[in-house]
């Protein structure tokens, strides 16, 4: 099933899974088919529900070890005494090596996606719906995904794959459906001719969805953030021989890296290598940075600065932020909350804040009618664009984009990259860009951090170039 962000793919999947009430009409199933027992859904929404459940029941403050791991890998796969042989074999095919006692919240986005696929296969459903199955997976897993789909087709009667990109369609599909604006444009047996028509329709949408940046002033809508002349600035980030481990298990070691005021940096590496951990260390959301040689903006971390002193210099877009924003928050309020580094607003925005929020909303090239909606009413891709606007409204010194194109269709991917390159061209904000897909690398990137596994050390090392 093909369609851009907001086309209605996820909504239709939730209807089929019995997770969405119908305002009118009906959804009928064959004799003996029960969605709760016979259908499995792998999607970002399901992933967020797993996180939310563990957050809701977290009792770390009542435990002696102050660490409630929540649902473990083994518990999620419903195994007893560790992983069964079948589960281990499926994890191996997906390239996922993980401790069965690890909590789901300890895993990366890509690792969770792989684990959800394994759980779906072990359940042996009659129907399996995969909503953007390649999103968040590293290059090696993407390359081998054809073999995984072969496993799916062999085990499951019907597989419904939802995607916003024609190049992610699998070999072996029997039918193709195209959705646009909540309507089925076409549904027919698979053919190269039918695929070509859908590709043309999606490319037409791509041409008419350019961001509105060029129509707007590039500086007047943002507040000053204390940015000095880059020639006089110290290094923005300095790390020397930094290492990270969890429960005596090393993740990466020997990281020495300097980000100068002229750098726009790309961070690449497989799922679980520590990319997000590194970013959280910089932001103060992970205590592993303290006691190590980490300096931000010329000041040693842990020398008396507050977390908020650090956060005001960073703009952030990542999957965790996307799930933490209240679904009931008005879109313009979500963008304006970036001025306060808060998850939503606790009072009505001022007229100036609303004006700033609207300018950045328009820069993302989003339809005007979305400005009056709530955050949860937007598609996954539209939410991502809103979060980029939220991050940039305060004109941060460093903009961290952790998989910003995750879940975006071709049109919105191009839109994000155009906006990112334009942000870099202003010269007031430097980029830290994380991606698994080389085609998503902005033109402005001039430094690269690559996480590579070192078998001798049993963990990752980071090479820095540029």
GROMACS .gro file of C-alpha atoms in nm:
model
  466
    1UNK     CA    1   0.000   0.000   0.000
    2UNK     CA    2   0.156   0.328  -0.114
    3UNK     CA    3   0.076   0.683  -0.013
    4UNK     CA    4   0.239   0.998   0.118
    5UNK     CA    5   0.231   1.126   0.476
    6UNK     CA    6  -0.129   1.201   0.570
    7UNK     CA    7  -0.272   0.980   0.293
    8UNK     CA    8  -0.450   0.758   0.548
    9UNK     CA    9  -0.233   0.442   0.545
   10UNK     CA   10  -0.193   0.416   0.923
   11UNK     CA   11  -0.560   0.505   0.979
   12UNK     CA   12  -0.668   0.224   0.747
   13UNK     CA   13  -0.431  -0.018   0.922
   14UNK     CA   14  -0.582   0.071   1.260
   15UNK     CA   15  -0.933   0.020   1.122
   16UNK     CA   16  -0.842  -0.326   0.992
   17UNK     CA   17  -0.683  -0.411   1.328
   18UNK     CA   18  -0.997  -0.305   1.516
   19UNK     CA   19  -0.811  -0.020   1.684
   20UNK     CA   20  -1.008   0.265   1.524
   21UNK     CA   21  -1.381   0.326   1.561
   22UNK     CA   22  -1.573   0.403   1.242
   23UNK     CA   23  -1.789   0.716   1.212
   24UNK     CA   24  -1.992   0.540   0.942
   25UNK     CA   25  -1.976   0.231   0.726
   26UNK     CA   26  -1.845  -0.106   0.840
   27UNK     CA   27  -1.538  -0.326   0.836
   28UNK     CA   28  -1.622  -0.690   0.768
   29UNK     CA   29  -1.403  -0.999   0.813
   30UNK     CA   30  -1.420  -1.354   0.682
   31UNK     CA   31  -1.575  -1.635   0.882
   32UNK     CA   32  -1.378  -1.717   1.194
   33UNK     CA   33  -1.136  -1.422   1.158
   34UNK     CA   34  -1.080  -1.226   1.479
   35UNK     CA   35  -0.851  -0.919   1.449
   36UNK     CA   36  -0.741  -0.945   1.813
   37UNK     CA   37  -0.617  -1.304   1.759
   38UNK     CA   38  -0.545  -1.334   1.387
   39UNK     CA   39  -0.390  -0.998   1.296
   40UNK     CA   40  -0.057  -0.846   1.403
   41UNK     CA   41   0.039  -0.482   1.350
   42UNK     CA   42   0.394  -0.344   1.353
   43UNK     CA   43   0.393   0.036   1.355
   44UNK     CA   44   0.536   0.342   1.526
   45UNK     CA   45   0.210   0.384   1.718
   46UNK     CA   46   0.243   0.032   1.861
   47UNK     CA   47   0.604   0.107   1.950
   48UNK     CA   48   0.503   0.421   2.140
   49UNK     CA   49   0.237   0.225   2.327
   50UNK     CA   50   0.505  -0.014   2.453
   51UNK     CA   51   0.713   0.277   2.585
   52UNK     CA   52   0.410   0.448   2.739
   53UNK     CA   53   0.300   0.132   2.922
   54UNK     CA   54   0.642   0.083   3.082
   55UNK     CA   55   0.661   0.453   3.173
   56UNK     CA   56   0.318   0.436   3.337
   57UNK     CA   57   0.406   0.138   3.557
   58UNK     CA   58   0.766   0.239   3.630
   59UNK     CA   59   0.839   0.196   4.004
   60UNK     CA   60   1.212   0.276   4.003
   61UNK     CA   61   1.177   0.510   4.301
   62UNK     CA   62   1.048   0.217   4.512
   63UNK     CA   63   1.323  -0.028   4.422
   64UNK     CA   64   1.656  -0.081   4.592
   65UNK     CA   65   1.840  -0.083   4.259
   66UNK     CA   66   1.648   0.231   4.144
   67UNK     CA   67   1.603   0.070   3.805
   68UNK     CA   68   1.277  -0.074   3.682
   69UNK     CA   69   1.361  -0.222   3.344
   70UNK     CA   70   0.995  -0.262   3.260
   71UNK     CA   71   0.909  -0.519   2.994
   72UNK     CA   72   1.213  -0.732   2.914
   73UNK     CA   73   1.305  -0.872   2.574
   74UNK     CA   74   1.222  -1.226   2.689
   75UNK     CA   75   0.893  -1.110   2.843
   76UNK     CA   76   0.798  -0.925   2.526
   77UNK     CA   77   0.856  -1.237   2.320
   78UNK     CA   78   0.664  -1.441   2.582
   79UNK     CA   79   0.937  -1.696   2.642
   80UNK     CA   80   1.029  -1.875   2.963
   81UNK     CA   81   1.387  -1.922   3.082
   82UNK     CA   82   1.537  -1.712   2.803
   83UNK     CA   83   1.475  -1.707   2.430
   84UNK     CA   84   1.357  -2.020   2.253
   85UNK     CA   85   1.557  -2.149   1.956
   86UNK     CA   86   1.306  -2.012   1.705
   87UNK     CA   87   1.325  -1.663   1.856
   88UNK     CA   88   1.705  -1.668   1.860
   89UNK     CA   89   1.716  -1.774   1.495
   90UNK     CA   90   1.484  -1.492   1.391
   91UNK     CA   91   1.686  -1.237   1.587
   92UNK     CA   92   1.999  -1.364   1.412
   93UNK     CA   93   1.840  -1.319   1.069
   94UNK     CA   94   1.764  -0.958   1.159
   95UNK     CA   95   2.116  -0.903   1.290
   96UNK     CA   96   1.996  -0.830   1.644
   97UNK     CA   97   2.212  -0.939   1.936
   98UNK     CA   98   2.048  -0.841   2.262
   99UNK     CA   99   2.037  -0.957   2.624
  100UNK     CA  100   1.699  -1.127   2.690
  101UNK     CA  101   1.694  -0.956   3.033
  102UNK     CA  102   1.727  -0.606   2.879
  103UNK     CA  103   1.429  -0.373   2.909
  104UNK     CA  104   1.260  -0.244   2.594
  105UNK     CA  105   1.335   0.114   2.700
  106UNK     CA  106   1.707   0.032   2.697
  107UNK     CA  107   1.700  -0.054   2.326
  108UNK     CA  108   1.739   0.178   2.030
  109UNK     CA  109   1.452   0.260   1.793
  110UNK     CA  110   1.590   0.022   1.530
  111UNK     CA  111   1.635  -0.259   1.781
  112UNK     CA  112   1.274  -0.222   1.897
  113UNK     CA  113   1.152  -0.239   1.536
  114UNK     CA  114   1.342  -0.563   1.482
  115UNK     CA  115   1.206  -0.707   1.805
  116UNK     CA  116   0.849  -0.623   1.705
  117UNK     CA  117   0.899  -0.806   1.375
  118UNK     CA  118   1.023  -1.114   1.561
  119UNK     CA  119   0.727  -1.103   1.800
  120UNK     CA  120   0.490  -1.081   1.504
  121UNK     CA  121   0.650  -1.383   1.338
  122UNK     CA  122   0.641  -1.590   1.658
  123UNK     CA  123   0.269  -1.515   1.698
  124UNK     CA  124   0.197  -1.667   1.353
  125UNK     CA  125  -0.092  -1.435   1.265
  126UNK     CA  126  -0.306  -1.492   0.958
  127UNK     CA  127  -0.263  -1.125   0.861
  128UNK     CA  128   0.044  -0.912   0.930
  129UNK     CA  129   0.044  -0.534   0.872
  130UNK     CA  130   0.386  -0.365   0.850
  131UNK     CA  131   0.364   0.014   0.867
  132UNK     CA  132   0.692   0.159   0.727
  133UNK     CA  133   0.889  -0.155   0.823
  134UNK     CA  134   1.227  -0.022   0.703
  135UNK     CA  135   1.209   0.301   0.902
  136UNK     CA  136   1.473   0.312   1.174
  137UNK     CA  137   1.664   0.007   1.049
  138UNK     CA  138   2.035   0.029   0.973
  139UNK     CA  139   2.185  -0.023   0.627
  140UNK     CA  140   2.281  -0.386   0.683
  141UNK     CA  141   1.930  -0.483   0.792
  142UNK     CA  142   1.772  -0.292   0.503
  143UNK     CA  143   1.995  -0.480   0.261
  144UNK     CA  144   1.892  -0.818   0.403
  145UNK     CA  145   1.525  -0.731   0.448
  146UNK     CA  146   1.427  -0.917   0.132
  147UNK     CA  147   1.517  -1.245   0.306
  148UNK     CA  148   1.313  -1.141   0.609
  149UNK     CA  149   1.012  -1.071   0.387
  150UNK     CA  150   1.055  -1.413   0.230
  151UNK     CA  151   1.026  -1.554   0.583
  152UNK     CA  152   0.712  -1.345   0.638
  153UNK     CA  153   0.548  -1.457   0.313
  154UNK     CA  154   0.620  -1.819   0.401
  155UNK     CA  155   0.475  -1.795   0.754
  156UNK     CA  156   0.180  -1.557   0.709
  157UNK     CA  157  -0.124  -1.591   0.483
  158UNK     CA  158  -0.149  -1.219   0.408
  159UNK     CA  159   0.110  -0.943   0.451
  160UNK     CA  160   0.007  -0.580   0.407
  161UNK     CA  161   0.308  -0.347   0.375
  162UNK     CA  162   0.250   0.028   0.409
  163UNK     CA  163   0.507   0.267   0.266
  164UNK     CA  164   0.549   0.622   0.139
  165UNK     CA  165   0.837   0.527  -0.091
  166UNK     CA  166   0.818   0.328  -0.415
  167UNK     CA  167   1.179   0.210  -0.378
  168UNK     CA  168   1.092   0.029  -0.054
  169UNK     CA  169   0.837  -0.203  -0.213
  170UNK     CA  170   0.933  -0.571  -0.180
  171UNK     CA  171   0.975  -0.829  -0.450
  172UNK     CA  172   0.705  -1.093  -0.440
  173UNK     CA  173   0.406  -0.862  -0.376
  174UNK     CA  174   0.084  -0.967  -0.549
  175UNK     CA  175  -0.121  -0.644  -0.536
  176UNK     CA  176  -0.063  -0.270  -0.516
  177UNK     CA  177  -0.291  -0.006  -0.365
  178UNK     CA  178  -0.246   0.370  -0.380
  179UNK     CA  179  -0.402   0.601  -0.118
  180UNK     CA  180  -0.424   0.978  -0.137
  181UNK     CA  181  -0.605   1.214   0.103
  182UNK     CA  182  -0.792   0.926   0.268
  183UNK     CA  183  -0.918   0.779  -0.059
  184UNK     CA  184  -0.820   0.469  -0.253
  185UNK     CA  185  -0.693   0.602  -0.587
  186UNK     CA  186  -0.619   0.259  -0.731
  187UNK     CA  187  -0.612  -0.106  -0.621
  188UNK     CA  188  -0.508  -0.373  -0.866
  189UNK     CA  189  -0.285  -0.679  -0.917
  190UNK     CA  190   0.086  -0.605  -0.916
  191UNK     CA  191   0.226  -0.493  -1.250
  192UNK     CA  192   0.515  -0.278  -1.365
  193UNK     CA  193   0.268  -0.057  -1.550
  194UNK     CA  194   0.058  -0.002  -1.239
  195UNK     CA  195   0.368   0.069  -1.033
  196UNK     CA  196   0.484   0.325  -1.290
  197UNK     CA  197   0.150   0.508  -1.266
  198UNK     CA  198   0.172   0.526  -0.885
  199UNK     CA  199   0.531   0.647  -0.909
  200UNK     CA  200   0.424   0.929  -1.144
  201UNK     CA  201   0.143   1.030  -0.908
  202UNK     CA  202   0.379   1.041  -0.610
  203UNK     CA  203   0.635   1.241  -0.809
  204UNK     CA  204   0.363   1.492  -0.899
  205UNK     CA  205   0.297   1.537  -0.527
  206UNK     CA  206   0.672   1.579  -0.477
  207UNK     CA  207   0.693   1.869  -0.724
  208UNK     CA  208   0.410   2.058  -0.557
  209UNK     CA  209   0.527   2.030  -0.198
  210UNK     CA  210   0.834   2.255  -0.178
  211UNK     CA  211   0.893   2.435   0.153
  212UNK     CA  212   0.793   2.801   0.175
  213UNK     CA  213   1.125   2.922   0.315
  214UNK     CA  214   1.214   3.148   0.021
  215UNK     CA  215   0.901   3.356   0.073
  216UNK     CA  216   0.998   3.448   0.428
  217UNK     CA  217   1.253   3.652   0.615
  218UNK     CA  218   1.534   3.423   0.736
  219UNK     CA  219   1.614   3.603   1.061
  220UNK     CA  220   1.328   3.820   1.181
  221UNK     CA  221   1.111   3.542   1.325
  222UNK     CA  222   1.363   3.402   1.570
  223UNK     CA  223   1.492   3.526   1.898
  224UNK     CA  224   1.860   3.583   1.962
  225UNK     CA  225   2.042   3.301   2.134
  226UNK     CA  226   2.368   3.468   2.219
  227UNK     CA  227   2.552   3.351   1.907
  228UNK     CA  228   2.889   3.517   1.869
  229UNK     CA  229   3.112   3.556   1.566
  230UNK     CA  230   3.218   3.201   1.475
  231UNK     CA  231   3.576   3.316   1.421
  232UNK     CA  232   3.592   3.410   1.791
  233UNK     CA  233   3.410   3.106   1.925
  234UNK     CA  234   3.576   2.813   2.100
  235UNK     CA  235   3.504   2.460   1.981
  236UNK     CA  236   3.134   2.380   2.016
  237UNK     CA  237   3.196   2.022   2.133
  238UNK     CA  238   3.515   1.855   2.255
  239UNK     CA  239   3.544   1.493   2.369
  240UNK     CA  240   3.864   1.313   2.460
  241UNK     CA  241   3.885   0.934   2.503
  242UNK     CA  242   3.520   0.905   2.608
  243UNK     CA  243   3.374   0.561   2.679
  244UNK     CA  244   3.026   0.433   2.766
  245UNK     CA  245   2.913   0.102   2.914
  246UNK     CA  246   2.592  -0.030   3.069
  247UNK     CA  247   2.595  -0.301   3.336
  248UNK     CA  248   2.964  -0.372   3.264
  249UNK     CA  249   2.885  -0.418   2.894
  250UNK     CA  250   3.087  -0.169   2.686
  251UNK     CA  251   2.899   0.017   2.413
  252UNK     CA  252   3.173   0.237   2.263
  253UNK     CA  253   3.517   0.352   2.376
  254UNK     CA  254   3.804   0.581   2.280
  255UNK     CA  255   3.584   0.855   2.131
  256UNK     CA  256   3.785   1.173   2.069
  257UNK     CA  257   3.604   1.436   1.865
  258UNK     CA  258   3.607   1.812   1.817
  259UNK     CA  259   3.319   1.996   1.652
  260UNK     CA  260   3.434   2.340   1.541
  261UNK     CA  261   3.199   2.636   1.473
  262UNK     CA  262   3.233   2.563   1.099
  263UNK     CA  263   3.128   2.197   1.120
  264UNK     CA  264   2.801   2.031   1.020
  265UNK     CA  265   2.843   1.673   1.142
  266UNK     CA  266   2.691   1.344   1.030
  267UNK     CA  267   2.673   1.053   1.277
  268UNK     CA  268   2.632   0.705   1.127
  269UNK     CA  269   2.640   0.353   1.265
  270UNK     CA  270   2.426   0.040   1.309
  271UNK     CA  271   2.131   0.003   1.546
  272UNK     CA  272   2.244  -0.012   1.909
  273UNK     CA  273   2.594   0.130   1.858
  274UNK     CA  274   2.541   0.425   2.094
  275UNK     CA  275   2.452   0.716   1.863
  276UNK     CA  276   2.151   0.832   2.065
  277UNK     CA  277   2.343   0.770   2.391
  278UNK     CA  278   2.612   1.010   2.269
  279UNK     CA  279   2.354   1.278   2.189
  280UNK     CA  280   2.185   1.236   2.528
  281UNK     CA  281   2.523   1.276   2.699
  282UNK     CA  282   2.569   1.611   2.528
  283UNK     CA  283   2.219   1.727   2.624
  284UNK     CA  284   2.252   1.628   2.990
  285UNK     CA  285   1.986   1.357   2.958
  286UNK     CA  286   2.242   1.082   3.028
  287UNK     CA  287   2.478   1.095   3.326
  288UNK     CA  288   2.752   0.901   3.146
  289UNK     CA  289   2.919   1.228   3.040
  290UNK     CA  290   3.004   1.335   3.396
  291UNK     CA  291   3.355   1.257   3.510
  292UNK     CA  292   3.474   1.230   3.150
  293UNK     CA  293   3.657   1.480   2.927
  294UNK     CA  294   3.352   1.644   2.768
  295UNK     CA  295   3.338   2.019   2.698
  296UNK     CA  296   3.054   2.217   2.543
  297UNK     CA  297   3.098   2.568   2.405
  298UNK     CA  298   3.440   2.600   2.570
  299UNK     CA  299   3.327   2.488   2.915
  300UNK     CA  300   3.398   2.152   3.083
  301UNK     CA  301   3.076   1.960   3.142
  302UNK     CA  302   2.997   1.931   3.514
  303UNK     CA  303   3.173   2.256   3.606
  304UNK     CA  304   2.863   2.424   3.745
  305UNK     CA  305   2.636   2.473   3.444
  306UNK     CA  306   2.271   2.372   3.470
  307UNK     CA  307   2.094   2.136   3.231
  308UNK     CA  308   1.891   2.434   3.111
  309UNK     CA  309   2.207   2.632   3.033
  310UNK     CA  310   2.295   2.351   2.797
  311UNK     CA  311   1.952   2.290   2.648
  312UNK     CA  312   1.894   2.653   2.551
  313UNK     CA  313   2.185   2.623   2.304
  314UNK     CA  314   2.048   2.307   2.143
  315UNK     CA  315   1.747   2.240   1.927
  316UNK     CA  316   1.644   1.874   1.923
  317UNK     CA  317   1.432   1.650   1.701
  318UNK     CA  318   1.412   1.279   1.784
  319UNK     CA  319   1.164   0.995   1.821
  320UNK     CA  320   1.143   1.021   2.201
  321UNK     CA  321   1.045   1.388   2.183
  322UNK     CA  322   0.781   1.304   1.924
  323UNK     CA  323   0.612   1.055   2.157
  324UNK     CA  324   0.641   1.284   2.463
  325UNK     CA  325   0.454   1.577   2.308
  326UNK     CA  326   0.090   1.569   2.415
  327UNK     CA  327  -0.136   1.457   2.133
  328UNK     CA  328  -0.388   1.721   2.246
  329UNK     CA  329  -0.141   2.011   2.220
  330UNK     CA  330  -0.236   2.263   1.945
  331UNK     CA  331   0.018   2.261   1.662
  332UNK     CA  332   0.119   2.627   1.698
  333UNK     CA  333   0.154   2.581   2.076
  334UNK     CA  334   0.385   2.283   2.011
  335UNK     CA  335   0.609   2.501   1.794
  336UNK     CA  336   0.602   2.792   2.040
  337UNK     CA  337   0.702   2.560   2.326
  338UNK     CA  338   1.049   2.548   2.170
  339UNK     CA  339   1.104   2.902   2.298
  340UNK     CA  340   1.072   2.768   2.653
  341UNK     CA  341   1.230   2.420   2.608
  342UNK     CA  342   0.911   2.271   2.747
  343UNK     CA  343   0.687   1.983   2.640
  344UNK     CA  344   0.393   2.201   2.551
  345UNK     CA  345   0.286   2.538   2.691
  346UNK     CA  346   0.152   2.596   3.040
  347UNK     CA  347   0.002   2.932   2.953
  348UNK     CA  348  -0.136   3.093   2.640
  349UNK     CA  349   0.137   3.206   2.397
  350UNK     CA  350   0.186   3.577   2.346
  351UNK     CA  351   0.100   3.741   2.015
  352UNK     CA  352   0.472   3.753   1.930
  353UNK     CA  353   0.517   3.385   2.009
  354UNK     CA  354   0.218   3.290   1.795
  355UNK     CA  355   0.357   3.497   1.508
  356UNK     CA  356   0.698   3.329   1.537
  357UNK     CA  357   0.535   2.986   1.551
  358UNK     CA  358   0.327   3.054   1.240
  359UNK     CA  359   0.632   3.169   1.042
  360UNK     CA  360   0.819   2.847   1.120
  361UNK     CA  361   0.506   2.641   1.050
  362UNK     CA  362   0.491   2.801   0.702
  363UNK     CA  363   0.860   2.738   0.644
  364UNK     CA  364   0.794   2.366   0.669
  365UNK     CA  365   0.555   2.393   0.373
  366UNK     CA  366   0.267   2.239   0.570
  367UNK     CA  367  -0.096   2.300   0.458
  368UNK     CA  368  -0.251   2.601   0.633
  369UNK     CA  369  -0.545   2.400   0.769
  370UNK     CA  370  -0.308   2.193   0.987
  371UNK     CA  371  -0.214   2.501   1.190
  372UNK     CA  372  -0.546   2.486   1.379
  373UNK     CA  373  -0.527   2.114   1.453
  374UNK     CA  374  -0.385   1.929   1.751
  375UNK     CA  375  -0.050   1.753   1.735
  376UNK     CA  376  -0.203   1.405   1.754
  377UNK     CA  377  -0.427   1.474   1.452
  378UNK     CA  378  -0.123   1.505   1.225
  379UNK     CA  379   0.040   1.214   1.046
  380UNK     CA  380   0.374   1.083   1.170
  381UNK     CA  381   0.561   1.272   0.898
  382UNK     CA  382   0.372   1.596   0.953
  383UNK     CA  383   0.454   1.577   1.325
  384UNK     CA  384   0.824   1.550   1.237
  385UNK     CA  385   0.809   1.874   1.037
  386UNK     CA  386   0.634   2.048   1.325
  387UNK     CA  387   0.911   1.935   1.562
  388UNK     CA  388   1.179   2.078   1.331
  389UNK     CA  389   0.994   2.410   1.343
  390UNK     CA  390   0.978   2.379   1.725
  391UNK     CA  391   1.354   2.319   1.743
  392UNK     CA  392   1.443   2.611   1.516
  393UNK     CA  393   1.211   2.878   1.655
  394UNK     CA  394   1.472   2.978   1.916
  395UNK     CA  395   1.759   2.974   1.661
  396UNK     CA  396   1.978   2.728   1.853
  397UNK     CA  397   2.355   2.719   1.819
  398UNK     CA  398   2.342   2.344   1.745
  399UNK     CA  399   2.046   2.163   1.589
  400UNK     CA  400   2.041   1.788   1.670
  401UNK     CA  401   1.843   1.590   1.414
  402UNK     CA  402   1.826   1.225   1.518
  403UNK     CA  403   1.678   1.038   1.219
  404UNK     CA  404   1.472   1.342   1.108
  405UNK     CA  405   1.353   1.166   0.791
  406UNK     CA  406   1.227   0.862   0.980
  407UNK     CA  407   0.876   0.778   0.857
  408UNK     CA  408   0.870   1.052   0.591
  409UNK     CA  409   0.760   1.001   0.231
  410UNK     CA  410   0.979   1.115  -0.059
  411UNK     CA  411   0.817   1.458  -0.074
  412UNK     CA  412   0.869   1.534   0.293
  413UNK     CA  413   1.220   1.385   0.294
  414UNK     CA  414   1.321   1.627   0.021
  415UNK     CA  415   1.145   1.907   0.205
  416UNK     CA  416   1.334   1.833   0.528
  417UNK     CA  417   1.670   1.822   0.349
  418UNK     CA  418   1.597   2.152   0.173
  419UNK     CA  419   1.510   2.316   0.503
  420UNK     CA  420   1.815   2.166   0.676
  421UNK     CA  421   2.049   2.295   0.404
  422UNK     CA  422   1.889   2.638   0.426
  423UNK     CA  423   1.931   2.641   0.805
  424UNK     CA  424   2.299   2.556   0.760
  425UNK     CA  425   2.338   2.835   0.504
  426UNK     CA  426   2.233   3.100   0.756
  427UNK     CA  427   2.561   3.042   0.941
  428UNK     CA  428   2.406   3.079   1.287
  429UNK     CA  429   2.317   2.714   1.354
  430UNK     CA  430   2.540   2.408   1.316
  431UNK     CA  431   2.401   2.060   1.256
  432UNK     CA  432   2.439   1.722   1.423
  433UNK     CA  433   2.262   1.489   1.181
  434UNK     CA  434   2.201   1.117   1.248
  435UNK     CA  435   2.086   0.890   0.966
  436UNK     CA  436   2.109   0.530   0.845
  437UNK     CA  437   2.039   0.626   0.483
  438UNK     CA  438   2.315   0.787   0.277
  439UNK     CA  439   2.055   0.941   0.044
  440UNK     CA  440   1.929   1.145   0.339
  441UNK     CA  441   2.263   1.318   0.401
  442UNK     CA  442   2.231   1.699   0.360
  443UNK     CA  443   2.466   1.874   0.117
  444UNK     CA  444   2.605   2.089   0.398
  445UNK     CA  445   2.770   1.799   0.588
  446UNK     CA  446   3.149   1.844   0.619
  447UNK     CA  447   3.233   1.615   0.912
  448UNK     CA  448   3.149   1.247   0.969
  449UNK     CA  449   3.149   1.028   1.280
  450UNK     CA  450   3.130   0.659   1.197
  451UNK     CA  451   3.061   0.392   1.464
  452UNK     CA  452   3.245   0.070   1.370
  453UNK     CA  453   3.243  -0.249   1.575
  454UNK     CA  454   3.583  -0.357   1.707
  455UNK     CA  455   3.581  -0.733   1.771
  456UNK     CA  456   3.898  -0.713   1.978
  457UNK     CA  457   3.747  -0.464   2.221
  458UNK     CA  458   3.399  -0.615   2.202
  459UNK     CA  459   3.243  -0.271   2.147
  460UNK     CA  460   3.226   0.015   1.897
  461UNK     CA  461   3.496   0.264   1.814
  462UNK     CA  462   3.429   0.595   1.642
  463UNK     CA  463   3.629   0.726   1.351
  464UNK     CA  464   3.610   1.100   1.277
  465UNK     CA  465   3.677   1.246   0.934
  466UNK     CA  466   3.645   1.596   0.788
   0.00000   0.00000   0.00000
